[in-house]
Short mmCIF file of C-alpha atoms in Angstrom, two decimals:
data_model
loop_
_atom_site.label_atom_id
_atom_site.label_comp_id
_atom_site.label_asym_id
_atom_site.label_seq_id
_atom_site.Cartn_x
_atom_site.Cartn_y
_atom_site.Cartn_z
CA UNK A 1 31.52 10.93 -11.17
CA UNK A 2 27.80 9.72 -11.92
CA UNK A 3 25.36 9.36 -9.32
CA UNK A 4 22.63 7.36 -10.62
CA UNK A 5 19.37 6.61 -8.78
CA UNK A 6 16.74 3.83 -9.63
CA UNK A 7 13.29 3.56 -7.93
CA UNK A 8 10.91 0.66 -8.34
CA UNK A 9 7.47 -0.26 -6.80
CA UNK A 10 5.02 1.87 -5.96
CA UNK A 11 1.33 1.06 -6.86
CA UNK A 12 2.04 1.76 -10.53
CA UNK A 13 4.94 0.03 -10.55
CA UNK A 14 6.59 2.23 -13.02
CA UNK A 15 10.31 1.94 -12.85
CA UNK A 16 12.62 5.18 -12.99
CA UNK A 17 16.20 5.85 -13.45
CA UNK A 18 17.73 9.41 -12.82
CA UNK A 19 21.38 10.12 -13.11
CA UNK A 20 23.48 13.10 -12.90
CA UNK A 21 27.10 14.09 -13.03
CA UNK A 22 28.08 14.38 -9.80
CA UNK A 23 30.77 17.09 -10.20
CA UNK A 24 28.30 20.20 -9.22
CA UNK A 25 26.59 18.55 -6.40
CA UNK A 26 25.42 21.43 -3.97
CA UNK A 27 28.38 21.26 -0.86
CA UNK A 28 25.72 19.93 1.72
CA UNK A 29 25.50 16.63 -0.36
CA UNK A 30 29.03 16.61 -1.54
CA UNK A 31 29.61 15.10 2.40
CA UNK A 32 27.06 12.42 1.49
CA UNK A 33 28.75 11.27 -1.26
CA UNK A 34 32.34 11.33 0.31
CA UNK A 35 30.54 8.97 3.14
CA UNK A 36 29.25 6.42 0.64
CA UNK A 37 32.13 6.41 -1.11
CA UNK A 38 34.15 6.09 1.84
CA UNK A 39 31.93 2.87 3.17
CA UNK A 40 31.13 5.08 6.19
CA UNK A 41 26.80 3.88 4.96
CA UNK A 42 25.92 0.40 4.60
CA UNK A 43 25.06 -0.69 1.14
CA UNK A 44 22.21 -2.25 2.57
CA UNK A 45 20.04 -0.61 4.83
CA UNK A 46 17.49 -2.95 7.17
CA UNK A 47 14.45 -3.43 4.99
CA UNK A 48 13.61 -4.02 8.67
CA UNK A 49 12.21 -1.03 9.47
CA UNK A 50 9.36 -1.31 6.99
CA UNK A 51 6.15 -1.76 8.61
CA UNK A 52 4.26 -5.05 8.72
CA UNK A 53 1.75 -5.62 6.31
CA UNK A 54 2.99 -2.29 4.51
CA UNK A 55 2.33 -2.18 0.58
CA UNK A 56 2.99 0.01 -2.56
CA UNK A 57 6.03 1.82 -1.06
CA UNK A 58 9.03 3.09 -3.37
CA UNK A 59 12.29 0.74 -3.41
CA UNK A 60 15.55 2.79 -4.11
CA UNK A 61 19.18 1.59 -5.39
CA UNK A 62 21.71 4.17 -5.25
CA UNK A 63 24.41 4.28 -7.20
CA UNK A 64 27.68 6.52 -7.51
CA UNK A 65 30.56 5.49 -9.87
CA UNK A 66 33.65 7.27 -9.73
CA UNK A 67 36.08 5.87 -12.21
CA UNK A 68 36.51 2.36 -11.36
CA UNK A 69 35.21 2.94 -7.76
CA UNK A 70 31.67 2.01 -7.61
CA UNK A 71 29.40 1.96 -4.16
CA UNK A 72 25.98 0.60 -4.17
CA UNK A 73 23.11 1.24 -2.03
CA UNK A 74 20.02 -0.43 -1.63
CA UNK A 75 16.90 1.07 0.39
CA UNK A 76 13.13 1.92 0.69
CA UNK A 77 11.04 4.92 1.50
CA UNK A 78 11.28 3.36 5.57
CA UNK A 79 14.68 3.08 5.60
CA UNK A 80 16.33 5.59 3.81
CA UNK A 81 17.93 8.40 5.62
CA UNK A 82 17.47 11.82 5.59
CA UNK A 83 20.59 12.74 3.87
CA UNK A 84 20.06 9.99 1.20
CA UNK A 85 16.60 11.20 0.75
CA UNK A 86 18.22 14.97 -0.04
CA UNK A 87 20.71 13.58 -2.38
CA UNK A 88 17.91 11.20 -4.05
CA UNK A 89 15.15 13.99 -4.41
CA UNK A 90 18.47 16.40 -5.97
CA UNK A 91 18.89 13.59 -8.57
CA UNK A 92 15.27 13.08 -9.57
CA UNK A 93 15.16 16.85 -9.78
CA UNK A 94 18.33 17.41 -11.91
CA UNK A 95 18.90 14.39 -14.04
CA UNK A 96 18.76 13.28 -17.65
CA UNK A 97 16.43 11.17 -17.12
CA UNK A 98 17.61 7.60 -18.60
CA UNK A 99 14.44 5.23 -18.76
CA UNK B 1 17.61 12.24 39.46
CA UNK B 2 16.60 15.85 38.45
CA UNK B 3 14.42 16.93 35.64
CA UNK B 4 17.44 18.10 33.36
CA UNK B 5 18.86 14.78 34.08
CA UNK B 6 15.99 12.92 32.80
CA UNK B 7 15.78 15.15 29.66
CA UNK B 8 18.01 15.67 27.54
CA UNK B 9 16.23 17.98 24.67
CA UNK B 10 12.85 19.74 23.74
CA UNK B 11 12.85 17.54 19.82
CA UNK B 12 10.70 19.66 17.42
CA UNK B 13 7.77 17.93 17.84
CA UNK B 14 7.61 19.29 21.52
CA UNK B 15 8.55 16.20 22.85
CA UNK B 16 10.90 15.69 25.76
CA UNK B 17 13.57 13.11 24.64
CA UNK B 18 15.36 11.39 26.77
CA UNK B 19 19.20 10.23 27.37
CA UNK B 20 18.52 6.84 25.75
CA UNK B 21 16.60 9.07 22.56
CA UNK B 22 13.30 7.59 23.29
CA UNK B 23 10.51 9.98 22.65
CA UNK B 24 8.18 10.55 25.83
CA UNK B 25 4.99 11.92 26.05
CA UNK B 26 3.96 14.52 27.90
CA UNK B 27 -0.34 12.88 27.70
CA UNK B 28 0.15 9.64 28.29
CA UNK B 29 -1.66 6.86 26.38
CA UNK B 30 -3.89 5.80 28.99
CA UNK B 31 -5.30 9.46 29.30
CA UNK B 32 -5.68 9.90 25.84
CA UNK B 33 -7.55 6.64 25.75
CA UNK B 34 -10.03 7.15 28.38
CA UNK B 35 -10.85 10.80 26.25
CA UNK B 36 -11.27 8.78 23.25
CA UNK B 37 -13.83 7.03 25.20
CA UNK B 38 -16.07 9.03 27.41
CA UNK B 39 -14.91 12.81 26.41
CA UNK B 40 -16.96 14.99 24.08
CA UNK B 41 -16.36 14.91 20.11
CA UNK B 42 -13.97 17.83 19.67
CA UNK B 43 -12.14 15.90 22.75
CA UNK B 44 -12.35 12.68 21.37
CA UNK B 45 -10.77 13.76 18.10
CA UNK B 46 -8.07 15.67 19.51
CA UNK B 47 -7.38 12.50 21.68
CA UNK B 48 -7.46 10.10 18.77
CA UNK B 49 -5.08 12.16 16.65
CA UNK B 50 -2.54 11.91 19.48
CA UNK B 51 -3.05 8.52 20.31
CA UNK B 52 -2.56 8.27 16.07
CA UNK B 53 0.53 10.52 16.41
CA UNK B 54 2.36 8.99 19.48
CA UNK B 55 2.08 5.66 17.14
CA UNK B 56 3.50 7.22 13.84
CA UNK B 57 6.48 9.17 16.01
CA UNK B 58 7.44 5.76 18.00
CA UNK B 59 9.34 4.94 15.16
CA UNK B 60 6.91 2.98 13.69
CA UNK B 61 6.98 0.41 16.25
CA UNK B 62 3.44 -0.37 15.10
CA UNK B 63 1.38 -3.61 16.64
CA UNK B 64 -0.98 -4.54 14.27
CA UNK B 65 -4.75 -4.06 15.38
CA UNK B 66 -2.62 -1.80 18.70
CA UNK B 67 -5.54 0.69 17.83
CA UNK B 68 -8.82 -1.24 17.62
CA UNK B 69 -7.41 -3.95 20.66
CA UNK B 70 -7.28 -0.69 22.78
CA UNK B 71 -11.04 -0.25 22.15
CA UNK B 72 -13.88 -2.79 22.72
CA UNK B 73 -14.84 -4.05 19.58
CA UNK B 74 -16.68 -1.38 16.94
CA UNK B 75 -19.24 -2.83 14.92
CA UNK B 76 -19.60 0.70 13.10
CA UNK B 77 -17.82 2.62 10.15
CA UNK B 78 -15.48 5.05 11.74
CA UNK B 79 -13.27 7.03 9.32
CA UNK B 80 -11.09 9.50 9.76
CA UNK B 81 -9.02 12.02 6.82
CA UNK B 82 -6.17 13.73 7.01
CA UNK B 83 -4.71 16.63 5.16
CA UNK B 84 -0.50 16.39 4.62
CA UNK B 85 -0.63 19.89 3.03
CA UNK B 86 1.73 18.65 0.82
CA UNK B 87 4.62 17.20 3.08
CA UNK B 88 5.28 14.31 3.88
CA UNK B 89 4.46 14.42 7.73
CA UNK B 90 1.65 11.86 8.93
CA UNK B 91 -1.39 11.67 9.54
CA UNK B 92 -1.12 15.44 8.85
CA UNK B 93 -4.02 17.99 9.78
CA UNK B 94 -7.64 16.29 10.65
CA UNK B 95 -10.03 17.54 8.11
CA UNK B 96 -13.16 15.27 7.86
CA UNK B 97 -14.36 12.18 10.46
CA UNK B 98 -17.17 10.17 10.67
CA UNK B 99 -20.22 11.78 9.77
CA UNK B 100 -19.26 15.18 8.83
CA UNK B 101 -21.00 15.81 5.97
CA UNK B 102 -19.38 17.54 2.86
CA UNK B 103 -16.42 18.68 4.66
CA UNK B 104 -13.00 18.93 2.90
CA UNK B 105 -12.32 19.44 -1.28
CA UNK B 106 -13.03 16.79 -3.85
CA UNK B 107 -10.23 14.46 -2.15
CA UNK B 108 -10.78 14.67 0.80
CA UNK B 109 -14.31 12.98 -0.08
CA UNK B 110 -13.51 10.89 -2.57
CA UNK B 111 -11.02 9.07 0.65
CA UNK B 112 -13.77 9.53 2.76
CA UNK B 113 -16.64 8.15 0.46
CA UNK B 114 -14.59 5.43 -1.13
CA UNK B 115 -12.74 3.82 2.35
CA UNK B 116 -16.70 3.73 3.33
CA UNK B 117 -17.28 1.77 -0.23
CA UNK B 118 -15.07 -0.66 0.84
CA UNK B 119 -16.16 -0.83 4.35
CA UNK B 120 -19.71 -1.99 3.30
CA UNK B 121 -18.50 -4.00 0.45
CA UNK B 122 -16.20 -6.42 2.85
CA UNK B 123 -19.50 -6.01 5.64
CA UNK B 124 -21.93 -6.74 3.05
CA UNK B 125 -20.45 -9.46 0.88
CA UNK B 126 -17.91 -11.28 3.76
CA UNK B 127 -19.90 -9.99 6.68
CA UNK B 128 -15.97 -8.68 7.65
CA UNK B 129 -16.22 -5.87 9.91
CA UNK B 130 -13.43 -3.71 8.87
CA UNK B 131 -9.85 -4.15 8.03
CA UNK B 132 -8.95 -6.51 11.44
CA UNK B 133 -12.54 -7.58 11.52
CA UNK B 134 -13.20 -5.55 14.92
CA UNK B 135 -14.21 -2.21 13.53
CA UNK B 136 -10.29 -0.87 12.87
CA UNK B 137 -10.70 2.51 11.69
CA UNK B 138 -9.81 3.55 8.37
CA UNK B 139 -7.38 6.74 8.38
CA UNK B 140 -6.27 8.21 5.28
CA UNK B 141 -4.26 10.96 4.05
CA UNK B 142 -4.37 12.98 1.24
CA UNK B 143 -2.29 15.48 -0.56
CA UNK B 144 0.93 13.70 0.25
CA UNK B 145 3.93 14.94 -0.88
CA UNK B 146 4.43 17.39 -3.53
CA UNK B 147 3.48 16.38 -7.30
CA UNK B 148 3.44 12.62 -5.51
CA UNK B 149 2.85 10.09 -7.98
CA UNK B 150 1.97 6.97 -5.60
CA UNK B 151 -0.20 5.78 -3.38
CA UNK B 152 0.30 3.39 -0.40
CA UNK B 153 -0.65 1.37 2.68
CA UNK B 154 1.89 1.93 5.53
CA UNK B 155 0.30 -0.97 8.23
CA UNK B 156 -1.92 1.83 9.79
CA UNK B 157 -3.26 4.25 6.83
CA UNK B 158 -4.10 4.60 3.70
CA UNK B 159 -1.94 7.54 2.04
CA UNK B 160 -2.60 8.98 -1.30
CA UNK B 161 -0.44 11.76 -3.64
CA UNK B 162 -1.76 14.42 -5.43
CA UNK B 163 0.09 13.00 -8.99
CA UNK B 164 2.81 15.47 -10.98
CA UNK B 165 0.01 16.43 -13.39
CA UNK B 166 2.41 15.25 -16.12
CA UNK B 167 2.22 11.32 -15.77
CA UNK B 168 -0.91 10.94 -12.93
CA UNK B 169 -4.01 13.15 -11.31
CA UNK B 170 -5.07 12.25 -8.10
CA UNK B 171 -4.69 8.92 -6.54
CA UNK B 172 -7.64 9.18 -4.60
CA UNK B 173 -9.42 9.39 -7.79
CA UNK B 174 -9.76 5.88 -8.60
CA UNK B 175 -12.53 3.65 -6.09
CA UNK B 176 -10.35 0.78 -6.94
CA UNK B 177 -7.31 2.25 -5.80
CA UNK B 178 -8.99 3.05 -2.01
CA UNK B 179 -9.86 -0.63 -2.08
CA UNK B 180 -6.61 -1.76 -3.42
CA UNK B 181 -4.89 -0.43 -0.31
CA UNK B 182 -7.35 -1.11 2.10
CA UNK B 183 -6.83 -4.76 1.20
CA UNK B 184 -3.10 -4.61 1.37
CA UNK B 185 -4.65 -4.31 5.02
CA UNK B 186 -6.99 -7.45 5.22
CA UNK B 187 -3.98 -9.35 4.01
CA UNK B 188 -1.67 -8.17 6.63
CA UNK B 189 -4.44 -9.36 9.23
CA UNK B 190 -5.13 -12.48 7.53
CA UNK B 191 -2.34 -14.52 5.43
CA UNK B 192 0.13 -11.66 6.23
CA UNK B 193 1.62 -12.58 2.50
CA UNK B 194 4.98 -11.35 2.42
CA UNK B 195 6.18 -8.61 0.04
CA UNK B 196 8.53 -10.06 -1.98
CA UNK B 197 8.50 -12.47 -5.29
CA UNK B 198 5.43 -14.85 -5.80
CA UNK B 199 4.11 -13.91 -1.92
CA UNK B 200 4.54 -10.57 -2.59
CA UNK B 201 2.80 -10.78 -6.11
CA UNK B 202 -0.02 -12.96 -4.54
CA UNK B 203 -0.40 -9.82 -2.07
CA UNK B 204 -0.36 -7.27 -4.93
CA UNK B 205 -3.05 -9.93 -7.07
CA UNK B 206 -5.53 -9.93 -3.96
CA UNK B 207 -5.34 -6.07 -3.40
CA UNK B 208 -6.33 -6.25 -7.10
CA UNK B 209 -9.00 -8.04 -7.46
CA UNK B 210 -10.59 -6.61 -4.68
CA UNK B 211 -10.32 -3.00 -5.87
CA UNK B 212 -11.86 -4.28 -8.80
CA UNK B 213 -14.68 -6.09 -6.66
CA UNK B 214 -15.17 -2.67 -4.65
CA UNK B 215 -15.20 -0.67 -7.84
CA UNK B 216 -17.57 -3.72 -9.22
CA UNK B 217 -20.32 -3.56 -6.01
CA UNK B 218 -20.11 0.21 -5.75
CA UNK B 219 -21.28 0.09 -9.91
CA UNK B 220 -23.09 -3.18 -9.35
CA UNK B 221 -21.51 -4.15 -12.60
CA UNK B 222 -21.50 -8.30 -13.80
CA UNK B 223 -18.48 -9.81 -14.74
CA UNK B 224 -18.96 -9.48 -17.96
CA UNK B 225 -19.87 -5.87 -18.20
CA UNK B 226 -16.62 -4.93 -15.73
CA UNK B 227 -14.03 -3.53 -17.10
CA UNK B 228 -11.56 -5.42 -15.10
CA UNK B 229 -8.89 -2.34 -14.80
CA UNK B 230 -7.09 -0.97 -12.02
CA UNK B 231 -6.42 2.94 -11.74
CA UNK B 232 -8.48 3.58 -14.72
CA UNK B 233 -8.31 7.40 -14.92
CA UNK B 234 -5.29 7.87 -13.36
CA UNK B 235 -2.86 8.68 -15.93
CA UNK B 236 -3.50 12.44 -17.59
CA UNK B 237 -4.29 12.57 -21.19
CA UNK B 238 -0.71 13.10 -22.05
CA UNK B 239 -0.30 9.67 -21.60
CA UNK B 240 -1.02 6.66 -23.93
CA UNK B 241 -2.95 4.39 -21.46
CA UNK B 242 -6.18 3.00 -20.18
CA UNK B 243 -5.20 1.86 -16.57
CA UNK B 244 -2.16 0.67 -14.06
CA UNK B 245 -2.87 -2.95 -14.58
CA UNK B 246 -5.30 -4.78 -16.72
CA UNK B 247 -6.49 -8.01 -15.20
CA UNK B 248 -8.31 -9.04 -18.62
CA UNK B 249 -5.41 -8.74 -20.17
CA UNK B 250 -2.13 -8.25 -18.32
CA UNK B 251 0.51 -6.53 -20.69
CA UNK B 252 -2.33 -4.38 -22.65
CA UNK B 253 -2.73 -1.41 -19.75
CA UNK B 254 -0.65 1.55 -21.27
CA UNK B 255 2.26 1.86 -24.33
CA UNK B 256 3.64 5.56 -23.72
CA UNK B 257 6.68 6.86 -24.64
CA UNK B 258 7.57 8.37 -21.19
CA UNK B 259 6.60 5.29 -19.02
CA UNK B 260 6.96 2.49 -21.33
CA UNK B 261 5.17 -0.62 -21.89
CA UNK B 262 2.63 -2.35 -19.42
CA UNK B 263 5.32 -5.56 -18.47
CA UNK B 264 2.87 -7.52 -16.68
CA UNK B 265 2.48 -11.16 -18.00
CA UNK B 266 -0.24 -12.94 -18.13
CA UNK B 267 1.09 -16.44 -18.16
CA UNK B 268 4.28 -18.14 -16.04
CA UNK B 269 6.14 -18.42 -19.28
CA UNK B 270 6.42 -14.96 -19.12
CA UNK B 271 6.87 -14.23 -15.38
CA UNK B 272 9.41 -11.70 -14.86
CA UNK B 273 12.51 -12.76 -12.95
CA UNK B 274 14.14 -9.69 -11.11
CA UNK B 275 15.16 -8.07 -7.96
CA UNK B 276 13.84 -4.53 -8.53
CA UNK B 277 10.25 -3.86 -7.19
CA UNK B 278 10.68 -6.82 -4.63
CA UNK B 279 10.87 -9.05 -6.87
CA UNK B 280 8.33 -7.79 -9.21
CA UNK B 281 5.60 -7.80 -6.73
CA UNK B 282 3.51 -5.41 -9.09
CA UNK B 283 5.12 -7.21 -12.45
CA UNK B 284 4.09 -10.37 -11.66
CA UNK B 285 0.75 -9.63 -10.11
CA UNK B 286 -0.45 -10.26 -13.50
CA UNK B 287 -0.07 -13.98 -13.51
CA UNK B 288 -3.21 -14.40 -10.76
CA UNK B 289 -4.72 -11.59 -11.89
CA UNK B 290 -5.54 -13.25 -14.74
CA UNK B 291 -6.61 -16.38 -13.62
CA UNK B 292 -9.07 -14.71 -11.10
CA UNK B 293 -10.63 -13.05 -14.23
CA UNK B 294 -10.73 -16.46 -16.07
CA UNK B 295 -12.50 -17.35 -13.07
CA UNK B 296 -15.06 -14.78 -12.73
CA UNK B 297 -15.96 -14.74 -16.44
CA UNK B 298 -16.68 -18.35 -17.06
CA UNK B 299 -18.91 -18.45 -13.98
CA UNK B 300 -20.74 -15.35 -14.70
CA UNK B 301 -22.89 -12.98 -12.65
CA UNK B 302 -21.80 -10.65 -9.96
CA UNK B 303 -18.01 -11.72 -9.65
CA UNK B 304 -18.07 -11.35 -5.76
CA UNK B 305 -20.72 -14.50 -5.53
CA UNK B 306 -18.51 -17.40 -6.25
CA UNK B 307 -15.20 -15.73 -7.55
CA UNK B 308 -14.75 -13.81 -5.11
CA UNK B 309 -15.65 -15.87 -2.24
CA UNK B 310 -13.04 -18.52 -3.07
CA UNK B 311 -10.45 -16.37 -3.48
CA UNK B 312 -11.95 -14.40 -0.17
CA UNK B 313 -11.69 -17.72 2.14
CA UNK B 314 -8.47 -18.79 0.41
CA UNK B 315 -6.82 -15.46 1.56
CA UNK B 316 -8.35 -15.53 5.23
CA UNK B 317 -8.17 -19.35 5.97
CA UNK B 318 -5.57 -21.37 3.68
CA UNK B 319 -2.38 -19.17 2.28
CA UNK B 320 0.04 -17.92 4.58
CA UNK B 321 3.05 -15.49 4.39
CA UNK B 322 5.14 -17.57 2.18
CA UNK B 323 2.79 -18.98 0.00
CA UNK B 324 3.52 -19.03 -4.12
CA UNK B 325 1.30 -18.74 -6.97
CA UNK B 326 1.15 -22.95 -6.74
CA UNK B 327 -0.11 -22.72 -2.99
CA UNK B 328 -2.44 -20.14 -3.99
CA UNK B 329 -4.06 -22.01 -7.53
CA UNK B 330 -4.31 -25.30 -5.02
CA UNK B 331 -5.98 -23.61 -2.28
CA UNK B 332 -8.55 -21.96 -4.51
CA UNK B 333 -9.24 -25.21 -6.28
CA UNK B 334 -9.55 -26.87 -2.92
CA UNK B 335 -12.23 -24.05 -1.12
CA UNK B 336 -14.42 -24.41 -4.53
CA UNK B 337 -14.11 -28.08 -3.75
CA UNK B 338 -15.56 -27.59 -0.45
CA UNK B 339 -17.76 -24.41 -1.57
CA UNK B 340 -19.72 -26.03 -4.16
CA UNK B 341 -18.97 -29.85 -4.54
CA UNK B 342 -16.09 -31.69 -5.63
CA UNK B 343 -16.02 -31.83 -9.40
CA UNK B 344 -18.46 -29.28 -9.71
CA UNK B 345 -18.72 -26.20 -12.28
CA UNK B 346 -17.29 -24.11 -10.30
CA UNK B 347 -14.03 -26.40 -8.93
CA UNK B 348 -13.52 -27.23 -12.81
CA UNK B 349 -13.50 -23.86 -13.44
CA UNK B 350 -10.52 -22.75 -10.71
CA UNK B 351 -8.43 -25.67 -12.22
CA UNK B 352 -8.67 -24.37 -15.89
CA UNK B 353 -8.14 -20.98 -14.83
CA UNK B 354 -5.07 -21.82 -13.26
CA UNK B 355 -4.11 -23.85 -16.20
CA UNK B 356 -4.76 -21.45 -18.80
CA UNK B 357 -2.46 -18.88 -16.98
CA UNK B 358 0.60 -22.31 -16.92
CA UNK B 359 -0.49 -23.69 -13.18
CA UNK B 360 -1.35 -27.17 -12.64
CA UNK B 361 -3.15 -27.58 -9.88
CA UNK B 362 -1.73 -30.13 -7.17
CA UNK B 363 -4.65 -30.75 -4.85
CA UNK B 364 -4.27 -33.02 -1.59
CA UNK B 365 -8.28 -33.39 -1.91
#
């Protein structure tokens, strides 16, 4: 299983992609992953919640691919949730980076 | 109904939440307000960090210019820093407001001394009193995050990152930066641009050349002698690169081997179609970057004069929230029209601008 994770924006713009395989994720994220890949999280989640007016915040798209199973999701530094925020900061720390 | 009823949990903010999870207050607004007011200053800043607290921990549910309608109008600077301590909670810890002298490390003051920069540029140059033009004040926070390699405006406060050490210092460093996301705030009160493909990159473009107008005032630097970057200094000397962005010459900012290439065009041959970075908000930027530059340069002197009072009234009085780079080149052709004379040097000048970066301008008058 990979768990890739991309970030864009920011006021530098610079783009970043971290990946990892995902077969020694600590158990407290393992639960994560089983929700995404189980469609329990929307793949999209409400760019709503980002303030009016608000600028130079990070973008994220989260990926896991298991085999030919594949879930997508697509966030922000607003709207991502706690447990996504865990599993992206474990990535960025532990990856080959790949950009 | 009993108190337990009411109350379902103590959250760890020391909050009392209810059974429909709202957070409740145990000062209410009003209070805090009337402190703010008429109480002494160590009251008045404990009373404005709550009132800046209860904001951030209702969810965000922020109404733009909530703070400054609550007051009568300020017609002074009023700025206020905060310390994160390296989390990510805001504001974080009050370390320096207005007037303190000296207080807080080399961050803390450059927030503090650059927000003011901006202040008196926009008072000075636009006679624009503050972000929401009634004396908002400007909160910031530093040491966001740990190694934190951003910067950003969140619709209330400026918020800057310390940088890894690897790729960025400081993000307070820069006087261009502090007036790059101030302005993301001038926009939100005035076209509101959107933040997302050419709207977005029309936002990014104005934060832009504003920084670079704040950095330009502070040095009281021509056109010609600016050096037109944004974030110069930024990056650490491990890195192979001048600035962020280059508005002289979009593409030409940084060539490193750990962040890549500068992609910004500087032409709409080039611009960048793609869904990351909303659209390429900060890619595409480049495009009216440029042509402000163009703009600046062939009309000379201090860039703020005639520059940067088109693009000023265009921003608070023509574009709105959808409006692409066409919208934008149009409306700037049409304020120098009015500005200085139809046909003049300086109308002439916004249309090859706009032309030289592959916008035609489509002008009603």
């Amino acid at each position: 299983m990979k768990i890739k994770v991309e970030r864009s924006g920011g006021l530098a713009g610079l783009p970043i992609s971290n990946e990892i395989d995902g077969k020694n994720l600590p158990s407290e994220l393992v639960s994560t992953v089983k929700n995404i890949m189980g469609g329990q999280k929307s793949t999209s989640l409400s760019m709503k919640s980002t303030p009016k007016g608000a600028g130079d915040h990070y973008i994220y798209k989260i990926s896991i691919i298991n085999g030919v199973n594949r879930r997508v999701i697509e966030c922000n530094q607003y709207s991502i949730q706690d447990d996504l925020k865990s599993l992206v900061k474990y990535v960025e720390k532990n990856s080959n980076r790949t950009n | 109904m009993d108190f337990k009823e009411r109350f379902d949990v103590i959250n760890r903010e020391g909050q009392f939440v209810n059974r429909r999870n709202q957070s409740c207050f145990i000062i209410p607004e009003y209070m805090n307000k009337n402190i703010v007011e008429k109480g002494t200053k160590k009251q008045k800043e404990h009373a404005w960090k709550n009132l800046i607290l209860t904001e951030q921990l209702r969810g965000r549910r922020l109404v733009t210019g909530l703070m400054s309608s609550m007051f009568s109008i300020s017609n002074k600077l009023e700025r206020t820093i905060f310390d994160a301590e390296n989390t990510e909670n805001l504001p974080g810890t009050l370390v320096r407001h207005e007037g303190e002298r000296l207080k807080g490390g080399k961050t803390v003051s450059e927030a503090y001394d650059y927000s003011g920069a901006t202040y008196d540029f926009y008072k000075d140059i636009f006679e624009r009193n503050s972000i929401d033009t009634r004396g908002m004040k400007l909160d910031s926070t530093v040491h966001y995050g740990e190694d934190y390699n951003n910067a950003f405006w969140n619709g209330t406060q400026m918020v800057y990152g310390d940088g890894d050490g690897e790729i960025f210092q400081r993000f307070t460093k820069s006087i261009d930066v502090i007036g790059h996301e101030l302005t993301h705030g001038v926009t939100q009160y005035e076209a509101a641009l959107e933040y997302e493909g050419q709207a977005g990159a029309l936002n990014e473009s104005f934060s832009d050349v504003f920084g670079s107008l704040v950095k330009q005032y502070a040095l009281k630097q021509r056109a010609d002698k600016a050096d037109w970057l944004i974030g110069a200094g930024l990056f650490t000397n491990k890195i192979k690169g001048v600035a962020l962005r280059s508005m002289k010459e979009p593409g030409s900012a940084y060539n490193d081997p750990t962040i890549g290439k500068d992609p910004q065009p500087g032409h709409m041959k080039n611009y960048v179609d793609t869904t990351s970075d909303n659209g390429g908000v900060h890619i595409n930027s480049g495009i009216p970057n440029r042509a402000f530059y163009l703009v600046a340069i062939e009309l000379g002197r201090y860039a703020w004069e005639k520059a940067g009072k088109i693009w000023y009234i265009a921003l608070t009085e023509r574009l709105k929230e959808r409006s692409n780079f066409q919208k934008a080149a149009n409306s700037t052709y049409e304020v120098a029209g009015t500005l200085f004379g139809k046909n003049s040097q300086e109308q002439s000048s916004v249309k090859r601008a706009w032309d030289q970066v592959g916008i035609k301008i489509k002008a009603v008058k």
